[in-house]
Short mmCIF file of C-alpha atoms in Angstrom, two decimals:
data_model
loop_
_atom_site.label_atom_id
_atom_site.label_comp_id
_atom_site.label_asym_id
_atom_site.label_seq_id
_atom_site.Cartn_x
_atom_site.Cartn_y
_atom_site.Cartn_z
CA MET A 2 72.86 76.93 42.05
CA ASN A 3 74.30 76.46 39.03
CA LEU A 4 77.42 76.04 37.43
CA VAL A 5 77.98 79.03 35.81
CA GLN A 6 76.54 81.33 38.73
CA LYS A 7 78.72 78.73 41.35
CA PHE A 8 81.87 79.67 38.92
CA VAL A 9 81.35 83.26 38.85
CA LYS A 10 80.68 83.30 42.94
CA ASP A 11 83.85 81.56 43.32
CA ILE A 12 86.28 83.17 40.85
CA THR A 13 88.04 86.19 42.33
CA LYS A 14 91.21 88.73 40.22
CA GLU A 15 94.05 86.56 41.87
CA ASN A 16 92.51 83.61 39.84
CA ILE A 17 91.98 85.16 36.57
CA THR A 18 96.02 86.24 37.25
CA ASN A 19 96.99 82.87 38.71
CA GLY A 20 95.25 81.07 35.26
CA PHE A 21 96.43 83.48 32.77
CA VAL A 22 100.25 83.63 33.79
CA ALA A 23 100.11 79.38 33.46
CA PHE A 24 98.86 79.82 30.09
CA LEU A 25 101.25 81.74 29.52
CA PHE A 26 103.83 79.30 31.10
CA ALA A 27 101.97 76.24 29.37
CA VAL A 28 102.17 78.08 25.78
CA THR A 29 106.30 78.79 25.79
CA GLY A 30 108.37 76.98 27.42
CA PRO A 31 106.35 73.33 26.79
CA VAL A 32 105.63 73.85 23.35
CA ALA A 33 108.61 75.00 22.61
CA ILE A 34 109.80 71.47 23.65
CA MET A 35 107.34 69.57 21.26
CA LEU A 36 107.78 71.30 18.65
CA LEU A 37 111.57 70.88 18.92
CA VAL A 38 110.55 67.14 18.96
CA GLY A 39 108.05 67.57 15.98
CA THR A 40 111.05 69.36 13.72
CA LYS A 41 112.60 65.79 13.67
CA THR A 42 109.87 64.21 12.09
CA ASP A 43 108.51 64.55 8.22
CA LEU A 44 104.99 65.50 9.61
CA THR A 45 103.69 68.66 8.00
CA ASN A 46 102.67 71.88 9.98
CA GLN A 47 98.96 70.82 9.39
CA GLU A 48 100.00 67.84 11.46
CA LEU A 49 102.05 68.96 13.54
CA SER A 50 98.79 71.39 14.55
CA SER A 51 96.87 68.64 15.08
CA TRP A 52 99.51 67.37 18.43
CA LEU A 53 99.22 71.12 19.77
CA PHE A 54 95.30 70.87 19.25
CA GLY A 55 94.80 67.58 21.16
CA ALA A 56 97.54 68.61 24.08
CA PHE A 57 95.90 71.83 24.45
CA ALA A 58 92.01 71.54 23.28
CA ILE A 59 91.40 68.02 24.27
CA ASN A 60 92.91 67.86 27.32
CA SER A 61 91.39 70.67 28.70
CA LEU A 62 87.59 69.44 27.77
CA ILE A 63 89.04 66.99 30.42
CA SER A 64 90.41 69.74 32.70
CA ILE A 65 87.02 71.55 32.57
CA ILE A 66 85.05 68.15 33.13
CA PHE A 67 87.44 67.13 36.63
CA SER A 68 87.71 70.72 37.99
CA PHE A 69 83.97 70.99 37.83
CA TRP A 70 82.97 67.86 39.44
CA TYR A 71 85.80 67.66 42.13
CA LYS A 72 86.02 71.10 42.62
CA GLN A 73 89.79 71.33 42.33
CA PRO A 74 92.47 72.97 39.67
CA LEU A 75 92.45 69.28 37.61
CA VAL A 76 94.39 70.34 34.80
CA PHE A 77 95.32 67.52 32.53
CA MET A 78 97.70 68.42 29.92
CA TRP A 79 100.87 66.17 28.33
CA SER A 80 104.04 65.50 29.50
CA ILE A 81 106.78 66.89 28.61
CA PRO A 82 109.58 63.92 29.69
CA GLY A 83 106.59 61.70 27.70
CA ILE A 84 107.49 64.08 24.56
CA ILE A 85 111.20 63.54 24.82
CA LEU A 86 111.45 60.32 25.28
CA ILE A 87 109.03 59.88 21.66
CA GLY A 88 111.89 62.44 20.18
CA SER A 89 114.60 59.85 21.09
CA SER A 90 113.07 57.00 19.34
CA ILE A 91 110.87 58.78 17.32
CA GLU A 92 114.08 57.94 14.29
CA ASN A 93 113.43 54.79 14.91
CA TYR A 94 109.53 53.69 13.77
CA SER A 95 107.01 55.27 11.83
CA PHE A 96 104.87 58.24 13.33
CA ASN A 97 102.05 55.67 12.97
CA GLU A 98 104.08 53.02 15.32
CA ILE A 99 104.34 55.65 18.05
CA VAL A 100 100.63 56.80 17.81
CA GLY A 101 100.18 53.07 18.28
CA THR A 102 102.42 52.94 21.56
CA TYR A 103 99.80 55.79 22.49
CA ILE A 104 97.55 53.85 22.67
CA VAL A 105 98.84 51.14 24.50
CA THR A 106 99.97 53.43 26.68
CA GLY A 107 96.82 55.05 27.73
CA SER A 108 95.31 51.33 27.70
CA LEU A 109 97.80 50.71 30.45
CA LEU A 110 97.10 53.79 32.28
CA THR A 111 93.41 53.00 32.67
CA PHE A 112 93.72 49.50 33.49
CA LEU A 113 95.97 50.53 36.40
CA GLY A 114 93.37 53.26 37.57
CA LEU A 115 90.65 50.61 37.81
CA THR A 116 93.15 48.76 40.11
CA ASN A 117 95.03 48.35 43.21
CA ILE A 118 98.55 47.74 41.05
CA LEU A 119 99.78 51.12 41.40
CA GLU A 120 100.69 51.60 45.17
CA TRP A 121 102.51 47.92 44.71
CA ILE A 122 104.52 49.22 41.36
CA ASN A 123 105.34 52.77 43.39
CA LYS A 124 106.78 50.58 46.17
CA LYS A 125 109.16 48.69 43.51
CA ILE A 126 110.30 51.17 41.36
CA PRO A 127 112.89 53.85 42.75
CA ILE A 128 111.76 57.11 41.55
CA GLU A 129 115.84 58.26 41.66
CA ILE A 130 116.25 55.28 38.51
CA VAL A 131 113.22 56.97 36.63
CA MET A 132 114.83 60.43 36.86
CA GLY A 133 117.86 59.09 36.18
CA MET A 134 116.69 58.15 32.88
CA VAL A 135 114.37 61.20 32.21
CA ALA A 136 117.80 63.48 32.74
CA ALA A 137 119.69 62.04 29.95
CA ILE A 138 116.88 62.57 27.49
CA PHE A 139 116.64 65.99 28.39
CA LEU A 140 120.63 66.16 28.86
CA GLN A 141 120.26 65.24 24.53
CA PHE A 142 117.98 68.48 24.04
CA SER A 143 119.70 71.20 26.37
CA LEU A 144 122.89 70.46 24.71
CA ASN A 145 121.36 71.50 21.30
CA TRP A 146 120.79 74.91 22.78
CA LEU A 147 124.66 75.46 23.51
CA TYR A 148 125.27 74.13 19.82
CA SER A 149 123.20 76.98 18.91
CA LEU A 150 124.93 79.33 20.25
CA LYS A 151 128.09 78.61 18.08
CA GLU A 152 125.67 78.64 14.87
CA THR A 153 123.61 81.88 15.54
CA PRO A 154 125.03 83.65 18.29
CA ILE A 155 123.30 86.90 17.95
CA LEU A 156 119.96 85.03 17.79
CA SER A 157 120.70 82.60 20.58
CA GLY A 158 122.70 84.49 22.49
CA SER A 159 120.59 87.25 22.83
CA MET A 160 118.26 84.72 23.88
CA THR A 161 120.06 83.40 26.56
CA ILE A 162 121.22 86.55 27.43
CA THR A 163 117.83 88.17 28.32
CA TYR A 164 116.96 85.12 29.89
CA PHE A 165 119.45 85.29 32.64
CA ILE A 166 119.12 89.18 32.90
CA ILE A 167 115.80 88.39 33.89
CA TYR A 168 115.68 85.71 36.15
CA ALA A 169 118.63 86.91 38.10
CA ILE A 170 116.07 90.52 38.70
CA PRO A 171 113.05 89.68 40.55
CA SER A 172 111.61 92.74 40.16
CA LEU A 173 111.84 91.86 36.77
CA GLN A 174 109.93 88.55 36.41
CA ARG A 175 107.28 90.63 37.99
CA ILE A 176 106.66 92.18 34.91
CA ILE A 177 107.10 89.42 32.72
CA PRO A 178 108.82 85.77 32.73
CA PRO A 179 111.84 85.15 32.08
CA LEU A 180 111.20 82.42 29.02
CA LEU A 181 108.61 85.09 28.05
CA ALA A 182 110.64 87.68 27.50
CA SER A 183 113.85 85.73 25.75
CA LEU A 184 111.19 84.66 23.23
CA VAL A 185 109.63 88.18 22.59
CA VAL A 186 113.24 89.41 21.70
CA GLY A 187 114.15 86.20 19.73
CA VAL A 188 111.30 87.17 17.74
CA VAL A 189 112.29 91.06 17.54
CA ILE A 190 115.43 89.64 16.14
CA ILE A 191 114.08 87.40 13.31
CA PHE A 192 111.92 90.53 12.39
CA ASN A 193 114.55 92.55 11.82
CA SER A 194 116.91 90.28 10.10
CA SER A 195 117.26 89.25 6.71
CA GLN A 196 114.46 86.54 7.32
CA PRO A 197 111.23 88.80 7.80
CA GLU A 198 109.09 87.03 5.12
CA ILE A 199 108.56 84.09 7.60
CA PHE A 200 105.64 86.40 8.98
CA ASN A 201 103.70 86.67 5.56
CA ASN A 202 102.87 82.61 5.51
CA LEU A 203 101.05 82.34 9.04
CA ASN A 204 97.83 80.48 8.92
CA PHE A 205 94.72 82.64 10.84
CA ASN A 206 92.43 80.15 9.69
CA PRO A 207 91.05 77.57 12.31
CA ILE A 208 92.27 74.01 12.54
CA VAL A 209 91.09 70.89 11.02
CA PRO A 210 92.55 68.69 12.96
CA THR A 211 94.87 64.96 11.32
CA ILE A 212 93.29 61.81 12.33
CA PHE A 213 96.10 59.27 12.75
CA PHE A 214 95.67 56.07 12.74
CA PRO A 215 98.32 53.38 15.06
CA GLU A 216 100.17 50.64 13.62
CA PHE A 217 101.33 48.65 16.60
CA ASN A 218 104.80 47.16 16.54
CA LEU A 219 105.51 45.48 19.40
CA LYS A 220 109.49 46.49 19.74
CA ALA A 221 108.07 49.85 19.73
CA ASN A 222 105.66 49.04 23.08
CA ILE A 223 108.33 47.26 24.59
CA GLU A 224 110.70 50.12 24.07
CA LEU A 225 108.21 53.37 24.74
CA VAL A 226 104.91 52.14 27.12
CA ILE A 227 106.79 51.10 30.19
CA PRO A 228 108.71 54.31 30.53
CA LEU A 229 106.12 56.63 28.95
CA ALA A 230 102.90 55.18 31.78
CA ILE A 231 106.62 55.79 34.17
CA THR A 232 106.67 59.41 33.35
CA VAL A 233 102.93 60.22 33.48
CA LEU A 234 102.42 57.52 37.21
CA PHE A 235 105.19 58.97 38.94
CA ILE A 236 106.84 62.36 37.18
CA GLN A 237 104.16 64.27 36.37
CA ASN A 238 101.49 62.97 38.32
CA GLY A 239 103.70 62.72 41.52
CA GLN A 240 104.52 66.10 41.05
CA GLY A 241 100.70 67.09 40.66
CA LEU A 242 99.21 65.02 43.41
CA ALA A 243 101.97 66.45 45.23
CA ILE A 244 101.39 69.99 44.44
CA LEU A 245 97.63 69.95 45.17
CA LYS A 246 97.79 67.64 48.53
CA SER A 247 100.52 70.49 49.78
CA ALA A 248 97.64 73.37 48.81
CA GLY A 249 95.22 71.81 50.68
CA HIS A 250 93.16 69.67 48.25
CA LYS A 251 91.99 66.06 48.82
CA THR A 252 93.53 63.95 45.89
CA TYR A 253 92.22 60.94 43.96
CA ILE A 254 94.83 58.97 42.55
CA ARG A 255 92.50 55.97 40.82
CA PRO A 256 90.28 58.55 38.53
CA PHE A 257 92.98 60.69 38.14
CA THR A 258 95.13 57.90 36.76
CA ILE A 259 92.03 57.08 34.58
CA ALA A 260 91.36 60.15 33.26
CA CYS A 261 95.12 60.56 31.97
CA GLY A 262 94.62 56.57 30.04
CA ILE A 263 91.13 57.91 28.58
CA GLY A 264 92.63 61.51 27.53
CA SER A 265 95.66 59.22 26.35
CA ILE A 266 93.69 57.56 24.04
CA ILE A 267 91.95 60.27 22.55
CA ASN A 268 94.42 62.19 21.98
CA SER A 269 96.35 59.53 19.91
CA PHE A 270 94.26 60.29 17.21
CA PHE A 271 95.56 63.44 16.86
CA GLY A 272 99.24 62.29 17.54
CA THR A 273 99.86 63.59 20.49
CA VAL A 274 101.71 62.28 23.79
CA SER A 275 99.91 60.82 26.97
CA SER A 276 97.97 62.69 29.30
CA CYS A 277 98.91 63.55 32.50
CA LEU A 278 98.34 65.63 35.52
CA THR A 279 100.56 69.35 35.40
CA GLY A 280 103.48 69.78 37.77
CA PRO A 281 104.33 73.66 37.35
CA VAL A 282 101.16 74.64 35.89
CA THR A 283 99.54 73.33 38.80
CA GLY A 284 101.92 75.25 41.32
CA ILE A 285 101.32 78.10 39.20
CA ILE A 286 97.35 78.37 39.76
CA VAL A 287 97.50 76.98 43.36
CA SER A 288 99.92 80.02 44.34
CA ASP A 289 98.38 82.14 47.27
CA ASP A 290 98.42 86.07 47.68
CA ASP A 291 101.75 86.98 49.52
CA ASN A 292 99.21 89.48 51.79
CA LYS A 293 96.94 86.41 52.53
CA ASN A 294 98.26 86.69 56.24
CA ASN A 295 97.86 90.40 56.25
CA VAL A 296 94.15 90.65 58.15
CA LYS A 297 92.30 92.91 60.37
CA ILE A 298 89.33 92.40 62.49
CA SER A 299 87.71 95.06 60.13
CA ASP A 300 87.97 92.47 56.75
CA ALA A 301 85.03 90.08 58.44
CA ASN A 302 82.60 93.25 59.06
CA LYS A 303 81.29 93.09 55.02
CA LEU A 304 80.58 89.14 56.11
CA ILE A 305 78.55 88.99 59.09
CA GLY A 306 78.35 92.81 60.02
CA LYS A 307 80.07 94.90 62.60
CA GLU A 308 77.95 94.07 65.42
CA ARG A 309 78.29 90.14 65.04
CA VAL A 310 82.44 90.71 64.94
CA GLN A 311 82.11 92.83 67.71
CA LEU A 312 80.57 90.08 69.35
CA LEU A 313 82.79 87.07 68.66
CA VAL A 314 86.06 88.88 69.68
CA ASP A 315 83.88 89.52 72.56
CA LYS A 316 84.14 86.50 73.61
CA HIS A 317 86.63 84.73 71.79
CA GLY A 318 89.75 87.15 72.02
CA GLU A 319 91.10 89.37 69.15
CA GLU A 320 93.78 86.80 68.51
CA THR A 321 91.67 83.64 68.02
CA PHE A 322 89.39 85.59 65.97
CA ILE A 323 91.87 87.10 63.69
CA GLU A 324 93.00 83.26 63.50
CA GLY A 325 89.67 82.62 62.45
CA ILE A 326 89.65 85.26 59.48
CA LYS A 327 93.20 83.53 58.35
CA GLU A 328 91.26 80.60 58.57
CA TYR A 329 88.29 81.64 56.36
CA LYS A 330 90.35 83.13 54.17
CA LYS A 331 92.75 80.17 53.63
CA LYS A 332 89.43 77.46 52.80
CA SER A 333 88.03 80.32 50.47
CA ALA A 334 91.20 80.76 48.21
CA ILE A 335 91.57 76.86 48.19
CA ASN A 336 87.84 76.24 46.84
CA GLY A 337 88.54 79.11 44.55
CA HIS A 338 91.57 77.27 43.15
CA TYR A 339 89.23 75.39 40.68
CA THR A 340 88.25 78.57 38.76
CA SER A 341 92.11 79.47 37.63
CA GLY A 342 91.93 75.63 36.35
CA ILE A 343 89.04 76.40 33.89
CA ILE A 344 90.34 79.99 33.01
CA PHE A 345 93.50 78.58 31.88
CA ALA A 346 91.20 75.41 30.37
CA LEU A 347 89.44 77.89 28.25
CA LEU A 348 92.42 79.96 27.11
CA CYS A 349 93.97 76.76 25.87
CA ILE A 350 91.11 75.83 24.00
CA ALA A 351 91.51 78.88 22.29
CA PHE A 352 94.93 78.16 21.54
CA GLY A 353 94.69 74.43 20.61
CA ILE A 354 92.00 75.46 17.73
CA PHE A 355 94.60 77.99 16.11
CA SER A 356 97.33 75.55 16.63
CA PRO A 357 98.38 76.21 12.81
CA PHE A 358 99.03 79.91 13.66
CA PHE A 359 101.86 78.85 16.26
CA THR A 360 103.52 75.88 14.22
CA GLY A 361 103.72 77.89 11.17
CA PHE A 362 105.67 80.42 13.04
CA ILE A 363 108.15 78.05 14.61
CA SER A 364 108.39 76.17 11.87
CA SER A 365 109.40 78.77 9.47
CA CYS A 366 111.88 79.99 12.46
CA PRO A 367 115.71 79.46 11.75
CA PRO A 368 116.58 76.22 13.73
CA GLY A 369 118.72 78.39 16.60
CA PHE A 370 115.55 80.09 17.49
CA ILE A 371 113.35 77.05 18.70
CA ALA A 372 116.80 75.19 20.18
CA SER A 373 117.65 78.24 22.49
CA LEU A 374 113.93 78.66 23.18
CA GLY A 375 113.61 74.84 24.10
CA GLY A 376 116.90 74.12 25.61
CA ILE A 377 116.77 77.18 28.40
CA ALA A 378 113.06 75.53 28.93
CA LEU A 379 114.53 72.86 30.03
CA LEU A 380 116.79 74.28 32.31
CA ILE A 381 115.23 74.50 35.45
CA VAL A 382 113.98 71.18 34.61
CA LEU A 383 116.90 69.51 33.90
CA LYS A 384 118.75 71.09 37.06
CA ASN A 385 115.39 69.10 38.91
CA THR A 386 115.69 66.26 37.58
CA PHE A 387 119.20 65.99 38.42
CA ILE A 388 118.71 66.91 42.23
CA SER A 389 115.52 64.23 42.43
CA ALA A 390 118.27 61.69 40.80
CA PHE A 391 121.46 61.56 42.54
CA SER A 392 120.19 63.25 45.67
CA GLY A 393 118.59 59.99 47.13
CA SER A 394 118.90 56.59 48.19
CA PHE A 395 119.71 55.00 44.91
CA SER A 396 121.92 57.27 43.43
CA LEU A 397 124.26 54.48 41.98
CA GLY A 398 121.11 53.09 40.34
CA ALA A 399 120.29 56.46 38.92
CA LEU A 400 123.59 56.70 37.53
CA VAL A 401 123.79 53.49 35.87
CA SER A 402 120.40 54.51 34.68
CA PHE A 403 121.31 57.82 32.91
CA LEU A 404 124.78 56.36 31.23
CA ILE A 405 122.63 53.37 29.35
CA THR A 406 120.07 56.16 27.83
CA MET A 407 122.71 58.20 27.09
CA SER A 408 124.85 55.72 25.24
CA ASP A 409 121.79 55.18 22.72
CA LEU A 410 122.16 51.90 23.21
CA THR A 411 119.80 49.48 20.86
CA PHE A 412 119.81 46.02 21.90
CA LEU A 413 116.98 43.27 19.96
CA ASN A 414 116.49 46.64 18.44
CA ILE A 415 115.10 47.97 21.71
CA GLY A 416 116.20 51.50 22.40
CA SER A 417 117.86 52.96 25.85
CA PRO A 418 115.69 54.01 27.75
CA PHE A 419 113.76 51.06 28.32
CA TRP A 420 117.76 49.47 28.52
CA GLY A 421 118.27 52.75 31.12
CA LEU A 422 115.58 51.72 33.75
CA VAL A 423 116.29 47.76 33.65
CA GLY A 424 119.81 48.38 34.51
CA GLY A 425 119.49 51.00 36.79
CA PHE A 426 116.54 48.90 38.48
CA LEU A 427 119.11 45.69 38.70
CA VAL A 428 121.79 48.03 39.92
CA ALA A 429 119.60 49.41 42.69
CA LYS A 430 118.16 46.26 43.62
CA ILE A 431 121.12 44.78 44.33
CA TYR A 432 123.46 46.98 45.39
CA GLU A 433 121.00 49.58 47.00
CA ASN A 434 118.19 48.06 48.44
CA ASN A 435 119.33 47.95 52.02
CA LYS A 436 119.58 51.75 51.67
CA LYS A 437 115.26 52.28 51.56
#
């Protein structure tokens, strides 16, 4: 049986739905965050479109290869903490120097994937310190959403109210995700405002990617490479691996890390931040049907026939047989998860190819629109980041990491994210090491 035939055999309506919902999630909040950072640069829409092309199309090709190979939903996208980390430093370096840090980061990830150093690093660096740094970076961008409420109260206020109303009503969430509803409301308000001309400047042509050539700046590499690698290994990949494992999949850290490294190197030439395993998207893809445990003996009739079913019930008992059906359904669901990943990846490839349309639209919108959408998208992520940073054994180190990163401290021409990690690590090891 070839790959296509196996794919068609394994796919279900639920797999298609999960893949599509995950796609909607990926092209709303995460894209808003990426383009929010992009607005801080002097790059053209064409160059920003290349970011999206690498992030969605190239990463999705890697996802399809790995999903088919391992028969798991191995979805590789791009690091949200990574792009926000870049956003905090992008004014200090040329974009070509940023691209250089992407290549060095990708090379480091590939090297780590080929060795056993990952386990040693994982034991030495408390995750709370990393999350303290990330929380500070997230907070800086989330505040822009609050500022937009003052600058564009009707647009930003309507988007915010819509999000929280739908977020508070689970029955509405099943119809439309809160963030997508917020986006729709924002578009409607813009369309009915005095700025509808932005819709006349949209580009419906496929992308012709821009190739960026790297420049290697030692200070940029010192400031960004280690934090970027950490966000990939311990934040993004850590989430993705944990979700896959809890869903019943066997995880392979080293080959997945190598994939992130190679993907990061390839995508760097399109201006895209480091590749990583997805967390929330993977969670959506492996989500199971709520009715998976509502099984009946008759459910097995189509599989093995009535006579065989009755024989097994008589031999093992009705309760044992029903448990067997549940286990079969669970394994079937797990075996089909990879099809959701491939559906997601195919949709993302199309999105990446037509990325000029989306960047043209976003860049023409009022600043309050992208600030609100990005800030709202980060809200739950920011909450979870604070919980991870300050609920563990190294909360003091996490606080020091958070404060140094927030301070925008520059020492030896190296920015605050790096020093936040250093300061938090030292405080944790000196004052909190006995708690681990």
